[in-house]
Amino acid sequence: MAEVKDYSKYFNKPSLKEAKSRKRLNVNIETFTTAKSMADIGKGKNYHIKTYGCQMNEHDSEGIAGILEQLGYVVTADETLADVLVLNTCAIRENAENRVFGELGRLKPLKVTNPDMILAICGCMSQEEAVVNKILKKYQQVDLIFGTHNIHRLPEYLHEALISKERVVEVWSGEGDIVENLPRRRANSVKGWVNIMYGCDEFCTYCIVPYTRGKERSRMPADVINEVKELAAKGYQEVTLLGQNVNAYGKDFKDRDYTFGNLLEELRHLDIPRIRFTTSHPHDFDELMIATLAKKGNLMEYVHLPVQSGNDTILKRMNRRYTRESYLQLVRDLKTAIPGVSITTDIIVGFPGETEEQFQDTLSLAKEVGYEGAYTFIYSPREGTPAAQMEDDVTEAEKKDRLRRLNEIINKGYLDGNMRFQDQLVEVLVEGPSKNDETVMSGYTRHQKLVNFKADPAVIGKIVQVKITEAKTWHLFGELVENASDTSA
Ligand code: SAH
Ligand code: SF4
Ligand code: F3S
């Protein structure tokens, strides 16, 4: 086989060493622009994006779609018709990565039927040195690899890939800048995501994100507030503020003392019915945040508060910077300040060396908190992270069994959390018809409970009152209460 050469002017692979450093002092704020020469490179062509991973990635895909549409590309639901096919990938666990490698194999024949198609990989996997090396060696069908810090440069990379017909690989390992004004093609017209910060400086020992997303950088409060106002003006009913650790918002500002609590306080006064945020690291949850959330209004009675483990030794080895007791105290404070608050979490089982006793601490904590939902995971070693070096003597069978036992408690929590709304009147933001029945509408309550009820599609995009008639584990059933004019909290 002929040697594959890359003469492209864009050929920069990621470096783990560089991704670990946090040496840059200042983060620049750039404004997105597209060169006129590229204005219609997508004219008459289609694009298709597949997104894996968290909300951050979902929202990045909205930016990628926005850029592609600005270049003239039109979205297609049929991947076989795509002239540009983007896989926006996630690196959080091994199975997430394996799915993408599987997809690459499955998509290979498309390059035979349409040799001009550009197959692009971006997202967190492309920030990993080992992954990029593997793709370069084994997946010749990939034409373009770009990272999480340089999405805004996509027009140039596409242009280069199209004219040079060579592979374009451009991944920046150091933290990126903040890019404002990225065009967005939002997937939903009722609720939208708003980035408040990028990156993560927590370095939990199991986690790849600080390496794939770089240093913590907060957007300016005015930029966040303006984006929320713009969405409100367009009729959006809900925004979710995004960050790997929103509680660290503002800590990187050099010119002002301004934290997440201050931001919530300002957003609270805006004319948007609902504000949510994800994710909160328990360590940085402060009094101002709690006191502000307690004012409710457009701030929902719902907190996603990842705990990861209920055992102090494991928490320490995870570098989580809180103890079981300080976490439980935070939960008590939240419950006191915000009566009826719904708390959900993330938990990892089978962290290297986790004993049965230590796992029992996680089970007892889950019961004590009374989580109303959780994402539960089996630990997956990530190359380059400290935990991947720790001795792991927990067998796969044991890890699976722990996950099963934990999920029994968590599923009961989902049901209990729904049961408490039996016969109650709740506010539902209606998103659209339910999956299985066009005459049934679906939406979420302030506490983030899924409700299904019979109604006319005219209620889509509105906040309505629903009387709950039946509580199941995964959703509530109810009846629309007509003419309920007061929908305030
Ligand atoms: N920034 C968020 C979550 C990021 S990843 C936060 O800290 O809250 C989402 C979840 O994936 C984490 O909360 C954790 O439970 C899980 N996770 C992260 N790395 C993992 C790994 N190596 N193996 C298994 N689960 C992992
Ligand atoms: Fe990963 Fe921890 Fe950062 Fe969350 S806070 S993204 S788990 S390093
Ligand atoms: Fe995955 Fe990256 Fe999000 S690793 S969970 S897509 S930040």
XYZ file of C-alpha atoms and ligand atoms in Angstrom:
530
model
C 0.000 0.000 0.000
C 1.255 3.467 -0.864
C 2.499 5.573 1.997
C -0.004 8.188 3.076
C 1.512 11.634 3.127
C -0.025 14.781 4.482
C 1.182 17.885 2.725
C -1.651 19.936 4.023
C -0.846 23.246 5.637
C -3.119 22.206 8.457
C -1.459 19.304 10.142
C -1.280 19.557 13.909
C -1.860 16.572 16.117
C -2.903 16.888 19.762
C -0.312 16.494 22.500
C -1.262 15.162 25.918
C 1.702 16.911 27.510
C 0.563 20.263 26.226
C -3.054 19.572 27.182
C -1.994 19.034 30.794
C -0.338 22.428 31.122
C -2.143 25.506 32.323
C 0.514 28.062 31.535
C -1.261 30.719 29.538
C -2.254 33.717 31.580
C -4.765 35.490 29.398
C -7.653 34.250 27.339
C -8.594 36.338 24.331
C -12.119 36.977 23.222
C -12.489 36.629 19.457
C -15.399 37.444 17.209
C -16.387 34.889 14.604
C -16.245 35.940 10.949
C -16.199 33.979 7.695
C -14.014 35.086 4.796
C -16.038 36.210 1.763
C -14.111 33.754 -0.450
C -15.723 30.883 1.441
C -19.209 32.296 1.580
C -20.706 29.677 -0.718
C -18.439 26.627 -0.673
C -21.432 24.643 0.496
C -23.902 25.867 -2.087
C -26.066 23.006 -3.376
C -24.505 20.610 -0.855
C -25.798 18.775 2.219
C -24.459 18.142 5.697
C -25.251 15.656 8.435
C -23.950 15.730 12.033
C -23.869 12.883 14.524
C -23.378 14.014 18.106
C -22.169 11.923 21.043
C -21.617 12.873 24.689
C -22.810 15.701 26.887
C -24.888 18.879 26.392
C -21.672 20.770 25.720
C -21.195 18.648 22.623
C -24.852 18.983 21.620
C -24.452 22.727 21.809
C -21.133 22.654 19.912
C -22.963 20.771 17.158
C -25.445 23.648 16.975
C -22.449 25.893 16.296
C -21.017 23.548 13.666
C -24.416 23.405 11.965
C -24.626 27.197 12.134
C -21.240 27.568 10.437
C -22.072 25.005 7.746
C -25.348 26.768 6.955
C -23.536 30.064 6.708
C -21.344 28.400 4.063
C -24.455 27.384 2.121
C -24.796 23.754 3.227
C -28.273 22.403 3.913
C -29.028 19.850 6.632
C -30.069 16.345 5.605
C -31.434 13.612 7.843
C -30.138 11.025 5.360
C -26.441 10.387 5.953
C -26.036 8.823 2.499
C -26.836 12.205 0.926
C -24.293 14.123 2.974
C -21.432 15.988 1.280
C -20.068 16.774 4.711
C -20.579 14.212 7.457
C -19.413 15.256 10.915
C -18.987 13.003 13.935
C -18.841 15.159 17.062
C -17.356 12.678 19.503
C -17.119 12.020 23.252
C -14.126 10.562 25.107
C -15.559 10.173 28.587
C -15.628 6.354 28.645
C -14.180 3.624 26.483
C -17.553 2.459 25.188
C -18.309 5.984 23.935
C -15.132 5.818 21.868
C -15.783 2.310 20.615
C -19.148 3.394 19.266
C -17.434 6.038 17.143
C -14.826 3.618 15.797
C -17.708 1.281 14.929
C -19.463 4.099 13.094
C -16.335 4.924 11.125
C -16.251 1.340 9.877
C -19.926 1.387 9.027
C -19.671 4.702 7.164
C -16.656 3.699 5.056
C -18.738 2.478 2.070
C -20.279 5.969 1.755
C -16.879 7.204 0.639
C -16.971 4.672 -2.191
C -20.363 5.820 -3.484
C -19.510 9.480 -2.919
C -15.712 9.942 -3.067
C -16.089 13.712 -2.719
C -17.805 13.418 0.614
C -15.851 14.977 3.497
C -15.899 12.747 6.572
C -14.945 14.851 9.588
C -14.187 13.962 13.215
C -14.296 16.549 15.961
C -15.138 16.781 19.653
C -13.318 15.322 22.619
C -11.888 12.209 20.927
C -10.002 14.342 18.443
C -8.210 16.023 21.368
C -6.644 12.669 22.282
C -3.223 11.903 20.910
C -3.691 8.133 20.823
C -7.065 8.397 19.088
C -5.773 10.692 16.357
C -2.798 8.388 15.742
C -5.152 5.436 15.452
C -7.431 7.256 13.003
C -4.505 8.374 10.865
C -3.217 4.844 10.686
C -6.352 2.743 10.413
C -9.198 4.938 9.236
C -8.145 6.371 5.885
C -11.760 7.324 5.181
C -11.470 10.286 7.585
C -10.687 13.515 5.690
C -10.762 16.113 8.418
C -9.966 16.116 12.141
C -10.448 19.255 14.196
C -10.669 19.812 17.938
C -12.880 21.422 20.554
C -10.873 24.693 20.602
C -10.989 25.517 16.900
C -14.545 24.866 15.732
C -14.683 28.471 14.493
C -11.947 27.690 11.961
C -14.063 25.022 10.253
C -14.600 27.087 7.048
C -10.849 27.210 6.378
C -10.361 23.514 7.070
C -13.228 22.540 4.771
C -11.923 24.834 2.061
C -8.463 23.311 2.404
C -9.785 19.733 2.392
C -11.866 20.444 -0.714
C -9.136 22.070 -2.788
C -6.087 20.128 -1.639
C -7.890 16.762 -1.524
C -5.574 15.977 1.340
C -6.246 15.126 4.919
C -6.610 18.108 7.163
C -5.698 17.542 10.814
C -5.775 20.577 13.044
C -6.083 20.107 16.801
C -4.957 22.661 19.350
C -3.949 21.224 22.690
C -3.471 24.403 24.673
C -6.617 26.089 25.904
C -8.479 27.948 23.204
C -9.857 31.434 23.146
C -13.443 32.411 23.763
C -15.194 32.928 20.451
C -18.284 35.104 20.458
C -20.957 35.378 17.760
C -20.661 31.853 16.435
C -23.716 31.290 14.254
C -26.022 28.684 15.791
C -28.614 26.437 14.307
C -30.516 25.580 17.458
C -32.096 22.138 17.622
C -35.020 23.309 19.743
C -37.150 26.438 19.561
C -38.566 26.224 23.095
C -35.452 25.686 25.170
C -31.856 26.576 24.413
C -28.350 26.139 25.762
C -26.078 29.010 26.691
C -22.376 28.457 27.424
C -21.225 30.382 30.441
C -17.764 28.878 30.585
C -15.469 26.494 28.794
C -12.947 23.948 30.044
C -12.339 22.476 33.477
C -9.563 22.890 36.048
C -10.841 20.335 38.545
C -8.702 17.421 37.350
C -10.770 14.674 38.964
C -8.321 11.781 38.657
C -10.574 9.588 36.488
C -11.643 12.274 34.048
C -10.412 13.144 30.557
C -12.341 16.426 30.216
C -9.651 18.818 31.583
C -7.372 17.522 28.791
C -9.957 17.604 25.995
C -11.563 20.936 26.916
C -8.610 22.862 28.338
C -8.378 25.493 30.997
C -11.415 27.073 32.652
C -12.487 30.234 30.806
C -15.616 32.225 31.708
C -17.578 34.259 29.213
C -18.182 37.879 30.141
C -21.411 38.322 32.159
C -22.697 40.837 29.602
C -22.233 38.340 26.745
C -24.136 35.651 28.674
C -26.905 38.053 29.657
C -27.273 39.344 26.097
C -27.541 35.843 24.713
C -30.252 34.965 27.237
C -32.091 38.173 26.330
C -31.845 37.367 22.618
C -33.288 33.909 23.196
C -36.086 35.357 25.317
C -36.875 37.867 22.574
C -37.139 34.986 20.095
C -39.735 33.329 22.316
C -37.548 30.788 24.079
C -39.103 29.685 27.367
C -36.093 28.074 28.976
C -32.309 28.330 28.919
C -29.797 25.930 30.401
C -26.491 27.511 31.369
C -23.641 25.218 30.416
C -20.246 24.583 31.952
C -18.267 21.572 33.187
C -18.379 23.208 36.613
C -20.676 26.237 36.510
C -19.942 26.936 40.188
C -16.420 27.970 39.220
C -17.848 30.634 36.912
C -15.967 33.918 37.182
C -13.038 32.586 39.190
C -10.783 33.368 36.242
C -11.847 37.026 35.997
C -8.942 39.266 36.841
C -10.762 42.580 36.687
C -13.759 41.840 38.885
C -15.197 39.841 41.749
C -18.088 38.111 40.108
C -19.274 34.562 40.733
C -21.992 32.207 39.555
C -24.234 33.491 42.340
C -23.906 37.024 40.950
C -24.759 35.791 37.471
C -27.842 33.926 38.719
C -28.935 37.037 40.573
C -28.802 39.082 37.365
C -30.471 36.424 35.226
C -33.240 36.079 37.784
C -34.541 39.504 36.762
C -34.652 38.783 33.030
C -37.878 38.150 31.238
C -37.320 34.450 30.536
C -39.609 31.950 32.284
C -37.072 29.279 33.138
C -33.369 29.056 33.862
C -31.481 25.851 34.548
C -27.769 25.094 34.758
C -25.449 22.126 34.511
C -23.167 20.953 36.034
C -22.458 22.007 39.618
C -19.403 20.702 41.410
C -20.316 20.302 45.122
C -17.017 21.823 46.236
C -17.780 25.268 44.835
C -21.450 25.539 45.832
C -21.547 28.693 47.947
C -24.067 30.511 50.150
C -24.861 33.175 47.578
C -25.821 30.497 45.058
C -28.078 28.749 47.554
C -29.682 31.993 48.703
C -30.280 33.065 45.102
C -31.783 29.726 44.077
C -34.053 29.973 47.120
C -35.703 33.009 45.516
C -37.105 30.636 42.846
C -39.022 32.667 40.237
C -37.339 31.681 36.981
C -34.717 29.606 38.831
C -35.937 26.017 39.011
C -36.140 23.863 42.158
C -33.779 21.354 40.669
C -30.063 20.733 41.203
C -27.858 18.182 39.474
C -25.111 17.572 42.005
C -22.632 14.847 40.980
C -21.335 12.977 44.034
C -19.353 10.170 42.284
C -18.873 8.199 45.543
C -20.123 8.161 49.136
C -16.792 7.117 50.632
C -14.166 9.591 51.842
C -11.125 7.523 50.822
C -12.455 7.092 47.285
C -13.476 10.765 47.062
C -9.947 11.724 48.049
C -8.423 9.410 45.449
C -10.813 10.907 42.903
C -9.565 14.399 43.911
C -13.126 15.587 44.450
C -12.218 18.027 47.273
C -15.261 17.358 49.481
C -16.143 14.703 52.022
C -19.244 12.589 52.441
C -20.228 14.756 55.393
C -19.645 18.114 53.665
C -21.649 16.870 50.681
C -24.515 15.758 52.941
C -24.397 19.113 54.705
C -24.719 20.862 51.334
C -27.712 18.681 50.502
C -29.324 19.571 53.843
C -28.680 23.271 53.202
C -30.245 23.029 49.756
C -33.279 21.183 51.082
C -33.773 23.726 53.851
C -33.372 26.751 51.594
C -35.400 25.324 48.697
C -38.204 23.169 50.113
C -39.070 20.292 47.795
C -35.923 20.715 45.691
C -35.225 17.763 43.408
C -31.631 16.545 43.507
C -30.037 14.241 40.942
C -26.457 13.045 40.619
C -23.690 11.172 38.784
C -22.061 8.134 40.393
C -19.096 5.993 39.355
C -18.869 2.414 40.643
C -15.740 0.280 40.590
C -13.189 3.069 40.880
C -9.717 1.396 41.127
C -9.448 -0.474 44.408
C -13.005 0.314 45.574
C -13.909 -2.252 48.237
C -17.379 -3.645 48.902
C -17.442 -1.643 52.138
C -16.597 1.573 50.331
C -19.275 0.843 47.756
C -21.754 0.324 50.612
C -21.050 3.933 51.614
C -22.216 5.024 48.173
C -25.421 2.996 48.540
C -26.161 4.441 51.982
C -25.447 7.985 50.799
C -27.761 7.544 47.821
C -30.535 6.457 50.204
C -29.845 9.258 52.626
C -29.931 11.996 49.972
C -32.998 10.530 48.286
C -31.849 11.237 44.723
C -34.685 11.621 42.259
C -32.477 10.501 39.389
C -28.879 9.664 38.552
C -26.496 8.837 35.757
C -24.571 5.811 37.004
C -21.400 4.513 35.388
C -18.841 1.755 35.644
C -15.387 3.279 35.946
C -13.539 3.315 32.638
C -9.787 3.970 32.611
C -8.784 6.952 30.427
C -5.264 7.073 29.063
C -3.211 9.902 30.536
C -5.358 10.386 33.652
C -3.899 9.661 37.142
C -6.522 7.011 37.965
C -5.494 4.967 34.934
C -2.188 4.365 36.784
C -3.897 3.126 39.965
C -4.094 -0.556 40.655
C -7.544 -1.824 39.786
C -8.381 -5.142 41.449
C -12.175 -4.921 41.124
C -13.369 -7.544 38.648
C -15.658 -6.659 35.749
C -18.362 -8.956 37.159
C -18.158 -7.204 40.512
C -18.408 -3.768 38.879
C -21.491 -4.844 36.943
C -23.083 -6.207 40.078
C -22.413 -2.969 41.954
C -23.981 -0.981 39.142
C -27.049 -3.218 39.264
C -27.427 -2.862 43.036
C -26.970 0.900 42.853
C -29.493 1.245 40.029
C -32.140 -0.537 42.114
C -31.918 2.272 44.663
C -31.728 4.970 42.003
C -34.782 3.646 40.141
C -36.759 3.632 43.347
C -35.669 7.268 43.755
C -37.075 8.103 40.312
C -40.414 6.568 41.283
C -40.532 8.217 44.729
C -39.628 11.535 43.131
C -42.540 11.209 40.724
C -44.979 9.856 43.350
C -44.742 13.026 45.413
C -46.539 14.877 42.627
C -49.554 12.522 42.572
C -52.786 14.611 42.556
C -50.741 17.834 42.495
C -51.002 20.745 40.112
C -47.712 21.254 38.253
C -46.399 23.700 35.658
C -45.315 22.027 32.437
C -43.301 23.612 29.643
C -44.749 21.791 26.632
C -42.092 20.667 24.159
C -44.122 18.693 21.639
C -46.111 15.526 21.025
C -45.008 12.414 22.928
C -42.986 9.798 21.061
C -45.761 7.263 20.735
C -48.949 9.291 20.503
C -49.542 12.470 18.490
C -52.521 13.449 20.648
C -50.458 13.333 23.836
C -48.221 16.290 24.668
C -44.959 16.056 26.601
C -42.984 18.464 28.703
C -41.076 19.015 31.914
C -42.040 20.469 35.280
C -39.982 22.941 37.284
C -38.529 19.906 39.133
C -37.529 18.383 35.763
C -40.190 15.664 35.792
C -41.460 14.407 32.446
C -45.253 14.785 32.116
C -47.543 13.389 29.409
C -51.107 14.643 28.988
C -53.785 14.869 26.315
C -53.934 18.295 24.685
C -54.109 20.183 21.433
C -50.716 20.894 19.789
C -51.548 24.593 20.226
C -50.060 24.338 23.742
C -46.574 23.522 22.379
C -44.048 26.103 23.571
C -46.302 27.251 26.416
C -46.181 26.746 30.149
C -49.456 25.133 31.247
C -50.959 23.755 34.445
C -51.435 20.003 34.609
C -53.086 17.953 37.341
C -51.122 14.725 37.903
C -53.281 11.607 37.796
C -50.690 8.830 37.706
C -47.016 8.546 38.659
C -44.736 5.984 36.978
C -40.975 5.466 37.332
C -39.995 7.402 34.204
C -42.879 9.810 33.754
C -46.088 11.307 35.076
C -49.533 11.302 33.480
C -51.898 14.187 33.956
C -54.816 16.275 32.750
C -54.542 19.745 31.314
C -56.169 22.346 33.534
C -57.757 24.857 31.156
C -57.926 28.571 31.866
C -55.326 28.478 34.584
C -54.094 31.989 34.064
C -51.539 32.259 36.837
C -48.427 30.304 35.903
C -46.009 32.045 38.210
C -44.109 30.124 40.859
N -18.346 18.119 34.496
C -19.363 17.320 34.959
C -19.482 15.945 34.368
C -18.615 15.535 33.303
S -18.646 13.912 32.772
C -19.217 17.215 36.425
O -18.137 17.129 36.950
O -20.220 17.168 37.065
C -20.167 13.217 33.329
C -19.973 12.094 34.277
O -19.269 11.039 33.666
C -19.161 12.400 35.515
O -19.892 13.078 36.475
C -18.756 11.028 35.975
O -19.745 10.455 36.795
C -18.687 10.236 34.676
N -17.310 9.928 34.303
C -16.305 10.785 34.039
N -15.165 10.122 33.770
C -15.453 8.802 33.880
C -14.686 7.605 33.743
N -13.395 7.635 33.454
N -15.323 6.428 33.920
C -16.636 6.380 34.236
N -17.403 7.468 34.381
C -16.818 8.672 34.209
Fe -14.329 15.882 34.870
Fe -14.240 16.535 37.415
Fe -14.078 18.441 35.545
Fe -16.377 17.160 35.918
S -15.339 18.476 37.412
S -15.406 17.589 33.981
S -15.713 15.098 36.464
S -12.565 16.831 35.938
Fe -17.785 13.641 26.475
Fe -16.303 15.726 26.046
Fe -18.705 16.017 27.061
S -15.610 13.801 26.824
S -18.980 14.140 28.209
S -18.243 15.253 25.071
S -16.931 17.260 27.501
